[in-house]
Tab-separated table of C-alpha atoms in Angstrom:
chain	number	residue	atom	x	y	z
Z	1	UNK	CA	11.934	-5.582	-0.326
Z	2	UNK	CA	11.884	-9.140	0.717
Z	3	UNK	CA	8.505	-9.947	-0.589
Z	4	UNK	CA	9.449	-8.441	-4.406
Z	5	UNK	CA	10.629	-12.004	-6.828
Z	6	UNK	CA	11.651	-11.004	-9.916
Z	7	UNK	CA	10.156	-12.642	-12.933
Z	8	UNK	CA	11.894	-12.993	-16.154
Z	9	UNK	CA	14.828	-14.989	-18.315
Z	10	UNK	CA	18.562	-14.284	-17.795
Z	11	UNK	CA	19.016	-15.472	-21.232
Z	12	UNK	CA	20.039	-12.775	-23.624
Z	13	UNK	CA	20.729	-10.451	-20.474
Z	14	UNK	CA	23.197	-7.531	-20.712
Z	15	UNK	CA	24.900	-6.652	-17.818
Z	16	UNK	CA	27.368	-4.520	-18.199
Z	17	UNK	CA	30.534	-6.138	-18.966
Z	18	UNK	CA	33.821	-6.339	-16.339
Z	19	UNK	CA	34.939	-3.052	-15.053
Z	20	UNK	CA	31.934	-0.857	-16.342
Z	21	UNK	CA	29.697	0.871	-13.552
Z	22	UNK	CA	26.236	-1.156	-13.139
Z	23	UNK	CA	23.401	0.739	-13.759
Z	24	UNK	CA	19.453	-0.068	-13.202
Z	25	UNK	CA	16.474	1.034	-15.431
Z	26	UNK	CA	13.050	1.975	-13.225
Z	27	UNK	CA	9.397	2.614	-14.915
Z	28	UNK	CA	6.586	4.591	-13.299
Z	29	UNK	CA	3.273	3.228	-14.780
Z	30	UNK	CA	0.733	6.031	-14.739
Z	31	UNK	CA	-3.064	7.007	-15.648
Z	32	UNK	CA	-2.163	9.789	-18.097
Z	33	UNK	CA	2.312	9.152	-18.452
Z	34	UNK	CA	5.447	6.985	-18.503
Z	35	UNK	CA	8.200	8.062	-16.156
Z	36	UNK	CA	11.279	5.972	-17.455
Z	37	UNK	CA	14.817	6.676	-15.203
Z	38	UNK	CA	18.441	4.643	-15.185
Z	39	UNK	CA	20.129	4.893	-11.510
Z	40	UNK	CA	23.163	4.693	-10.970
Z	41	UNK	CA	24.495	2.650	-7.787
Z	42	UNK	CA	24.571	5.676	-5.794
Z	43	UNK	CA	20.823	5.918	-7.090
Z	44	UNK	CA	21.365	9.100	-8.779
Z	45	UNK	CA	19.602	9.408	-12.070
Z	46	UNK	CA	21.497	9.623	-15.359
Z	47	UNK	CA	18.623	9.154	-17.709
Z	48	UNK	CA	15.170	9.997	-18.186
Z	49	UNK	CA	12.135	9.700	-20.541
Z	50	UNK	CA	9.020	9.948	-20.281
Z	51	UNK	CA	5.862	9.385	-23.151
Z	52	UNK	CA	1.797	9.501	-22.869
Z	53	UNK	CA	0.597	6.181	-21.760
Z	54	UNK	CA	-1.803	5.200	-24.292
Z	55	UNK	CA	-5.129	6.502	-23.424
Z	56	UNK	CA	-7.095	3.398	-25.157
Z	57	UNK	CA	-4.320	0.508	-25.211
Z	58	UNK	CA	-4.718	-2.931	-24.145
Z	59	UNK	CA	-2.248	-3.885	-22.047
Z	60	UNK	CA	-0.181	-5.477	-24.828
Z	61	UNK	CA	0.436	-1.274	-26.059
Z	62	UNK	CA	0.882	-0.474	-22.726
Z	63	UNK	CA	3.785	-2.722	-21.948
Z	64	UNK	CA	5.164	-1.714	-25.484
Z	65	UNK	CA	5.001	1.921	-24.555
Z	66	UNK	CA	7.001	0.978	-21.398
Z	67	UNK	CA	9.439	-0.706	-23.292
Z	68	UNK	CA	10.306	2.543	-25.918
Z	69	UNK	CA	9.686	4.675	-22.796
Z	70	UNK	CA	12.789	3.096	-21.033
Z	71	UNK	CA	15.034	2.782	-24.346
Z	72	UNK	CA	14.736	6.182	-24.682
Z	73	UNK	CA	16.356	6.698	-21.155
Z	74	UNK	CA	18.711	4.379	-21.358
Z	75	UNK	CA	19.606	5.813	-24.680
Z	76	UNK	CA	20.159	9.815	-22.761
Z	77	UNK	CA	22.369	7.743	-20.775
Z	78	UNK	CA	24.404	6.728	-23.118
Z	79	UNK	CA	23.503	2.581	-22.428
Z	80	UNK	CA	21.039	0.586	-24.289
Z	81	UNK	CA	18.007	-1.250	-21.925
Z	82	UNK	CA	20.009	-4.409	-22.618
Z	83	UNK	CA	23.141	-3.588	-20.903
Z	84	UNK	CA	20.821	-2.908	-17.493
Z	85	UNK	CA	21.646	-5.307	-14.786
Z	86	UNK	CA	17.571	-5.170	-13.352
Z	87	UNK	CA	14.608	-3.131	-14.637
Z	88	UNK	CA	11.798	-2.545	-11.915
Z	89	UNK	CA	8.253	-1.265	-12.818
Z	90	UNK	CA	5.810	0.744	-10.087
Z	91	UNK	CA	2.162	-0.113	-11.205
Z	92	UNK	CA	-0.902	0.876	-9.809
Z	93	UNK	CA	-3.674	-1.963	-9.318
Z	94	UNK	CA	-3.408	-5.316	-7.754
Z	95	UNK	CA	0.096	-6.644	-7.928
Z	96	UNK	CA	1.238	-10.280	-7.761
Z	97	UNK	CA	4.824	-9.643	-7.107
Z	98	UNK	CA	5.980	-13.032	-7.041
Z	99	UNK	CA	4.002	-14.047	-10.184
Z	100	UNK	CA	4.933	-10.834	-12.101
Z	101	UNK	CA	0.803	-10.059	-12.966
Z	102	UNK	CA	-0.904	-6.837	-12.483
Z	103	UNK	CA	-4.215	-6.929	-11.944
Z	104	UNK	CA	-7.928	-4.910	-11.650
Z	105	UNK	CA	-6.251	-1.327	-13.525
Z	106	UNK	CA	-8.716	1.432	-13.623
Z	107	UNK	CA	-6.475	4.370	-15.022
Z	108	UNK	CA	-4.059	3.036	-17.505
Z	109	UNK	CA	-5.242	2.499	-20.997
Z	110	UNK	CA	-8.581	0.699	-21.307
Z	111	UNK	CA	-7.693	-0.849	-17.748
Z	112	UNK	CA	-7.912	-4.526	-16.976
Z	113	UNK	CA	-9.322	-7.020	-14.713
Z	114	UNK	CA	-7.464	-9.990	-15.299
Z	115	UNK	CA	-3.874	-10.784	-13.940
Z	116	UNK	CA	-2.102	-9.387	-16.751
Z	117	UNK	CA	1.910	-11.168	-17.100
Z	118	UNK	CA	3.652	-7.664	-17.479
Z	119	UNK	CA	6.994	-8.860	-15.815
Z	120	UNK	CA	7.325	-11.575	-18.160
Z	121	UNK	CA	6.629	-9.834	-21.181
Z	122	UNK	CA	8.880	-6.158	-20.197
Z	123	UNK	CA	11.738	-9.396	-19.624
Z	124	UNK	CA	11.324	-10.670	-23.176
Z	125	UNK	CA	11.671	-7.232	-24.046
Z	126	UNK	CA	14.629	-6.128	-22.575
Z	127	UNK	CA	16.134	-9.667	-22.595
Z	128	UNK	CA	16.497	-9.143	-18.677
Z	129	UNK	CA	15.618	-9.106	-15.264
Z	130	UNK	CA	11.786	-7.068	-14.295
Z	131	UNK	CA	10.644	-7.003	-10.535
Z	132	UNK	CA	7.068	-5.464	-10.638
Z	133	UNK	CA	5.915	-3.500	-7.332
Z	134	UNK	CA	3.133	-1.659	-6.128
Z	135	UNK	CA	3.623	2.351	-7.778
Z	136	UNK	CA	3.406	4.313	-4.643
Z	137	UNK	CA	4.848	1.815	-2.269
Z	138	UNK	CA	8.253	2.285	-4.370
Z	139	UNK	CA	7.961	6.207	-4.496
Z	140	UNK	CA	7.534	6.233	-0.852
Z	141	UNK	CA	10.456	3.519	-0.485
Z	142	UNK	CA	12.655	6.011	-2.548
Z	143	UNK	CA	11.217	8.972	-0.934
Z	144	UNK	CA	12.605	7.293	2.834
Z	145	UNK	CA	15.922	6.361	1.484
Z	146	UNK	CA	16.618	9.346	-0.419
Z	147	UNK	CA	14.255	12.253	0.090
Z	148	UNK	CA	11.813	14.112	2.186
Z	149	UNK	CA	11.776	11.087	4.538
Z	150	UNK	CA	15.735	10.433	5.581
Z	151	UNK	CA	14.886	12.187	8.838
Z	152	UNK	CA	12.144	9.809	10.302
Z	153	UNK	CA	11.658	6.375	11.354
Z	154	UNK	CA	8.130	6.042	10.085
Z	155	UNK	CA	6.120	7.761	7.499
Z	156	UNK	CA	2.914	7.957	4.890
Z	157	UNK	CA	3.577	8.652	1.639
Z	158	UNK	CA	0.124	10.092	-0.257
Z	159	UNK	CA	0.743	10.281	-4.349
Z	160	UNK	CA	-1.975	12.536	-5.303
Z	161	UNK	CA	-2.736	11.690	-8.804
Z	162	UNK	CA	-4.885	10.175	-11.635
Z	163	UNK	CA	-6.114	8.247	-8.201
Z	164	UNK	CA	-4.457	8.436	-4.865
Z	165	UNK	CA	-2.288	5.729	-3.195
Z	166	UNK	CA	-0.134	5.369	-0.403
Z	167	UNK	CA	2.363	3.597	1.406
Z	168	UNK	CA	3.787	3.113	4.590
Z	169	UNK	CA	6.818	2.500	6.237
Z	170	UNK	CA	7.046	1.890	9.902
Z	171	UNK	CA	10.151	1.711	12.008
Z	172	UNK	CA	12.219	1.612	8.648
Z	173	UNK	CA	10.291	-1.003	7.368
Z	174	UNK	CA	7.818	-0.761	4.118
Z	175	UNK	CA	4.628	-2.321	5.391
Z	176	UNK	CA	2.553	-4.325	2.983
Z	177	UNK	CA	0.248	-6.190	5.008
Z	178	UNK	CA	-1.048	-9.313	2.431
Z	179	UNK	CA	0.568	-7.087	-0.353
Z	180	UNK	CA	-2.556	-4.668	-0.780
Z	181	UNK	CA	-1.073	-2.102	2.297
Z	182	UNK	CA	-1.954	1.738	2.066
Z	183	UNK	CA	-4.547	1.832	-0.435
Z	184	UNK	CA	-5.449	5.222	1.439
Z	185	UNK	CA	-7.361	6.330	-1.561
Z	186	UNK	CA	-9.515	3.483	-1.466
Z	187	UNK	CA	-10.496	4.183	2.671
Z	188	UNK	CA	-14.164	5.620	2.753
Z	189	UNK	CA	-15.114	8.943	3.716
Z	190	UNK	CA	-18.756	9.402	2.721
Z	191	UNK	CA	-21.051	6.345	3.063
Z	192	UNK	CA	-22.923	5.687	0.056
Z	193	UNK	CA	-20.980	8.389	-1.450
Z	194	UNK	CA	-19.820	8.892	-4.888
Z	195	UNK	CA	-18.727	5.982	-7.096
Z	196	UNK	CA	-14.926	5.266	-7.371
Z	197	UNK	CA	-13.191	3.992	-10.611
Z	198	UNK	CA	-12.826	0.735	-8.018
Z	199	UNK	CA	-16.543	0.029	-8.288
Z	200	UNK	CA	-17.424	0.982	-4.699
Z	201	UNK	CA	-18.865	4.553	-3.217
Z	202	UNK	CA	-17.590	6.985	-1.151
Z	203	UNK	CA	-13.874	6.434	-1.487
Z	204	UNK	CA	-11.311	9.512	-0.521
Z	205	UNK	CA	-10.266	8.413	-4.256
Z	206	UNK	CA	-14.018	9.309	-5.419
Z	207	UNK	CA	-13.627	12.824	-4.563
Z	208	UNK	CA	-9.929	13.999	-5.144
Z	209	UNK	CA	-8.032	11.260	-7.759
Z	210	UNK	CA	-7.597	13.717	-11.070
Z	211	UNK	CA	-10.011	10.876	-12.653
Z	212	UNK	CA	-12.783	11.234	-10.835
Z	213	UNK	CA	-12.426	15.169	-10.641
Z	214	UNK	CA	-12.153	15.328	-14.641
Z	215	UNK	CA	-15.384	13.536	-14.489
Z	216	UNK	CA	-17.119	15.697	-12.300
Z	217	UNK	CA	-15.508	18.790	-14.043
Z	218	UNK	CA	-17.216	17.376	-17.305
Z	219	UNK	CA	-20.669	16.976	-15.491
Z	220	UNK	CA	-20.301	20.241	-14.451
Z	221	UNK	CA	-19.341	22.325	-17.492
Z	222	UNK	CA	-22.360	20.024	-19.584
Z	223	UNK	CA	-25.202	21.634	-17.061
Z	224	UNK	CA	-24.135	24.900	-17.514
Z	225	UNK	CA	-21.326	25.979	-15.041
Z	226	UNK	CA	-18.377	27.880	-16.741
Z	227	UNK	CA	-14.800	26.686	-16.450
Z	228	UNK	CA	-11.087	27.561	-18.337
Z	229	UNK	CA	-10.191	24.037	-17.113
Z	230	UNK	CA	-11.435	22.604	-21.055
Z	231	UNK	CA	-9.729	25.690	-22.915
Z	232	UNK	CA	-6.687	24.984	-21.377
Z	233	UNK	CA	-6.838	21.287	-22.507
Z	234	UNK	CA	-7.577	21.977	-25.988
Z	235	UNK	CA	-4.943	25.074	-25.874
Z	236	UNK	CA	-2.654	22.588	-24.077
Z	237	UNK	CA	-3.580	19.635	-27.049
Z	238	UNK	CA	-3.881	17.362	-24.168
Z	239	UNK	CA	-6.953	14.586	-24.270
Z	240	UNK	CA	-7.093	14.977	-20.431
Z	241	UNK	CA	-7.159	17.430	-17.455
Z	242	UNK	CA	-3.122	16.945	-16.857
Z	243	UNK	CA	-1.968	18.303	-13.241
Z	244	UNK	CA	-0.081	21.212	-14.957
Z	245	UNK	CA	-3.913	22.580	-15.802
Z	246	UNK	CA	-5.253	22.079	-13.286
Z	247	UNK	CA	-2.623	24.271	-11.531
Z	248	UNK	CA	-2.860	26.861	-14.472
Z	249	UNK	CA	-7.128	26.758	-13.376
Z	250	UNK	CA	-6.561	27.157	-9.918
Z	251	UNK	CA	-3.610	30.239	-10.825
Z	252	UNK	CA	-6.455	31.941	-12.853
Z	253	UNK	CA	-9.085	31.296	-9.980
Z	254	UNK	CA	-11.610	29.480	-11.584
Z	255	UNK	CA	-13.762	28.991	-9.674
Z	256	UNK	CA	-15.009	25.174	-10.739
Z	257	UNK	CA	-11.465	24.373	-10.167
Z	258	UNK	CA	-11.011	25.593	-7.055
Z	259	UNK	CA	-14.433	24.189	-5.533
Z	260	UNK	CA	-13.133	20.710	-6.690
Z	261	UNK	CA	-9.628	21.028	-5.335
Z	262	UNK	CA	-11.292	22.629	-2.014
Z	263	UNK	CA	-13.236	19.375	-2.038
Z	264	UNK	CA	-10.358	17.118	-2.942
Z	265	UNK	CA	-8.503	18.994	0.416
Z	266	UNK	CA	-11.444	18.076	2.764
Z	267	UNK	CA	-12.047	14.516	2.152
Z	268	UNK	CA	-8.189	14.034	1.822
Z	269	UNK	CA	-8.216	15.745	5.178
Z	270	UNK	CA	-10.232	13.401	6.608
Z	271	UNK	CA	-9.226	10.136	5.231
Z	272	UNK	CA	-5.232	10.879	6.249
Z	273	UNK	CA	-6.228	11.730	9.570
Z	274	UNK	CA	-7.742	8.696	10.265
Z	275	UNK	CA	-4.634	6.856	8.755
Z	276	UNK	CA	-2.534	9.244	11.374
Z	277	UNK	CA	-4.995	8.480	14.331
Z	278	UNK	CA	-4.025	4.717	13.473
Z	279	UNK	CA	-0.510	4.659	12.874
Z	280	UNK	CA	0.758	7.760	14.618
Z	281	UNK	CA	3.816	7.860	11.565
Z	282	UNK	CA	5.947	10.805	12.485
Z	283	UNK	CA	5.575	12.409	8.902
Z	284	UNK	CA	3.403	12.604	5.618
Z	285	UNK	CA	4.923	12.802	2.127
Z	286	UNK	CA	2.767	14.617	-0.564
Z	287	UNK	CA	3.810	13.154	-3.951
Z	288	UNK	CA	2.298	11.896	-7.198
Z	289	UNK	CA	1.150	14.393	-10.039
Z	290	UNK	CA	-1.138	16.581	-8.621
Z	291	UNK	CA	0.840	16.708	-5.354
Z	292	UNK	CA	4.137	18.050	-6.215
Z	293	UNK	CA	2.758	20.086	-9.078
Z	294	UNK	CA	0.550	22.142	-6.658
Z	295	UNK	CA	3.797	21.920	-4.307
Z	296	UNK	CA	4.408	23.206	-0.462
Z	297	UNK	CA	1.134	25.573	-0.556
Z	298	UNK	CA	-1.315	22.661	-0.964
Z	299	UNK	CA	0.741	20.398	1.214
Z	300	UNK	CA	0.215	23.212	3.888
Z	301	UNK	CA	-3.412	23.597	2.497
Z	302	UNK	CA	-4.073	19.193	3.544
Z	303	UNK	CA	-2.204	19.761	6.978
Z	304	UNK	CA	-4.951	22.424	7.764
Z	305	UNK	CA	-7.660	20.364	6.382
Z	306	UNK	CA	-6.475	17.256	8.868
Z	307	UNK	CA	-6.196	18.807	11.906
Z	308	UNK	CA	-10.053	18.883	13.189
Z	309	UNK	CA	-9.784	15.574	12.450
Z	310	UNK	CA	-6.438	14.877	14.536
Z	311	UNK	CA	-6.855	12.755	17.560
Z	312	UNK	CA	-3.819	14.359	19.227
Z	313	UNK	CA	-3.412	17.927	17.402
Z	314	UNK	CA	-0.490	18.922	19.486
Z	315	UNK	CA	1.692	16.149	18.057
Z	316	UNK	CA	0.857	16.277	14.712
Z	317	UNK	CA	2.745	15.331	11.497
Z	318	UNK	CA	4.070	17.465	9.216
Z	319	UNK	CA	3.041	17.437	5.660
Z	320	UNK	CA	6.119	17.351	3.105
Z	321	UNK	CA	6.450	17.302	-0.715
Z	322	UNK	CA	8.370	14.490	-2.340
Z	323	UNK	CA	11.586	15.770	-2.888
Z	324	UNK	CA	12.507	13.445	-5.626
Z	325	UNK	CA	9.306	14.733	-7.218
Z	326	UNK	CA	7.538	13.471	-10.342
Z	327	UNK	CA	10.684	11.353	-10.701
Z	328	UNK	CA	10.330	9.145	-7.165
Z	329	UNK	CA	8.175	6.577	-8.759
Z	330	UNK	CA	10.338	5.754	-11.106
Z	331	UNK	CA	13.639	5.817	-9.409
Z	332	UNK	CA	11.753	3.508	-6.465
Z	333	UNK	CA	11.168	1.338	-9.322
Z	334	UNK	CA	14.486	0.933	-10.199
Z	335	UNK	CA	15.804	0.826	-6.567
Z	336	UNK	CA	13.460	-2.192	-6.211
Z	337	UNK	CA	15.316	-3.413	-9.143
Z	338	UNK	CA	18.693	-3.089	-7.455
Z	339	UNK	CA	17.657	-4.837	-4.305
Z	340	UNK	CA	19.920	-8.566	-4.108
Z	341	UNK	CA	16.484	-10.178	-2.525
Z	342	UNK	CA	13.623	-8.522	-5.242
């Protein structure tokens, strides 16, 4: 984690006080939720919230949902968010760890463009120390030191989500390149392809992010093609197409649903066996939203759809779910926070 800084004032901070355990707060900023968790310094969880992220809310709101999001943990752990020794926040976008900023959002509120100060102004909230990092880069950190990867030396972690991201760690290092590492969603498999949220075409992202598939769900139902995927969202009183209905859809065998996903499967397919071909990582972790919702029979579903694309088929990968599951991203987070050189 040597290239995390932490951004933020020490005045007002409330560490716990002589001969109380230390515990850390970590926020998952997502497209559609919140994940808030405390960790304890075994990294064990012993609170948890989680609220909408506002689906129109300058980033101002959003950093203000963050905030009550990670009271309300703190709170089921019995602490308040001032008595946390660090706070760390997994974002999507373009990250400026050192500066604290976040950067060109597509899928949280009414996104941004702009380098946004979000460390700085979480730290005024909690009166504390914020280290911002990259979303998936900290789930798949937390996923190596504590889950589905402990057995390897090097691995891929693909959150399948409002968008997809990854992240890598090679020979037990998390590899960032120039800080922008892993942005498998963002590798092209179809020239000229569909647009992505990023602005370009043909993007894995384009075809299987939960964004972009609500879109074309939409396009579909409006000329004519018939779908439960919209009753359940109105039964459901959700605004979007949340992973849990998509799953219901693809239960009930629509069949919209399931030519989407099927899509999703083959450019996913493609674009992570390219990433293999390069890297040669010894395993793949399936996590974000849609990925450990849909669980081990879609993880086995995307190791069928990369093999014709598999350089060497007889040595490849396996495809695992996140074991820390919706709750890695979060509890990355706040391992980032815990780390002496964030």
């Amino acid at each position: 984690m040597d290239e995390i800084r932490s951004v933020g004032t020490e005045k007002g901070r409330g560490a716990p006080t002589r001969g109380t355990a230390k515990a850390w707060g970590g926020i998952d900023l997502g497209g559609t939720k919140i994940e808030a968790v405390i960790i304890d310094e075994t990294g064990k969880p012993i609170g948890h919230a989680r609220h909408p992220t506002p689906v129109q809310g300058k980033p101002g709101e959003v950093v203000r949902e963050m905030y009550g999001t990670l009271e309300e943990a703190a709170v089921t752990a019995g602490l308040s968010s001032r008595r946390l020794v660090g706070v760390g926040v997994g974002a999507p976008g373009a990250v400026d760890a050192n500066a604290g900023t976040l950067a060109r959002v597509s899928n949280v509120g009414r996104g941004w463009t702009e380098p946004y100060p979000m460390a700085s102004d979480l730290s005024d909230l909690v009166h504390g120390r914020v280290v911002l990092g990259n979303d998936v880069q900290v789930a798949v950190a937390a996923e190596y030191r504590l889950g589905a990867g402990r057995p390897y030396r090097s691995v891929l972690g693909v959150w399948w989500g409002t968008g997809v991201g990854g992240g890598l760690v090679l020979n037990g290092v998390p590899w960032r390149g120039r800080g922008a590492a892993g942005e498998i969603g963002h590798m092209v498999v179809k020239p000229d392809g569909a647009r992505c949220g990023c602005g370009r075409r043909g993007c894995m992202e384009a075809y299987a992010g939960r964004a972009c598939l609500e879109r074309d769900a939409r396009k579909a139902e409006e000329e004519g093609e018939k779908t439960v995927l919209f009753e359940l969202m109105k039964k459901k009183q959700r605004t979007r197409l949340t992973s849990s209905i998509w799953k219901k859809a693809l239960e009930d065998k629509d069949a919209l649903a399931t030519k989407l996903i099927d899509r999703a499967l083959r450019m996913m397919g493609v674009a992570i066996a390219s990433a293999i071909n390069l890297t040669d990582v010894d395993a793949v972790i399936l996590g974000g939203g849609l990925g450990t919702r849909l669980g081990e029979e879609y993880a086995d579903r995307l190791y069928e759809a990369m093999r014709p694309h598999i350089f060497m088929p007889d040595r490849q990968p396996p495809v695992l779910v996140a074991e820390l599951g919706e709750l890695s991203g979060a509890i990355g987070a706040a391992l980032l926070a815990e780390s002496p050189t964030s």
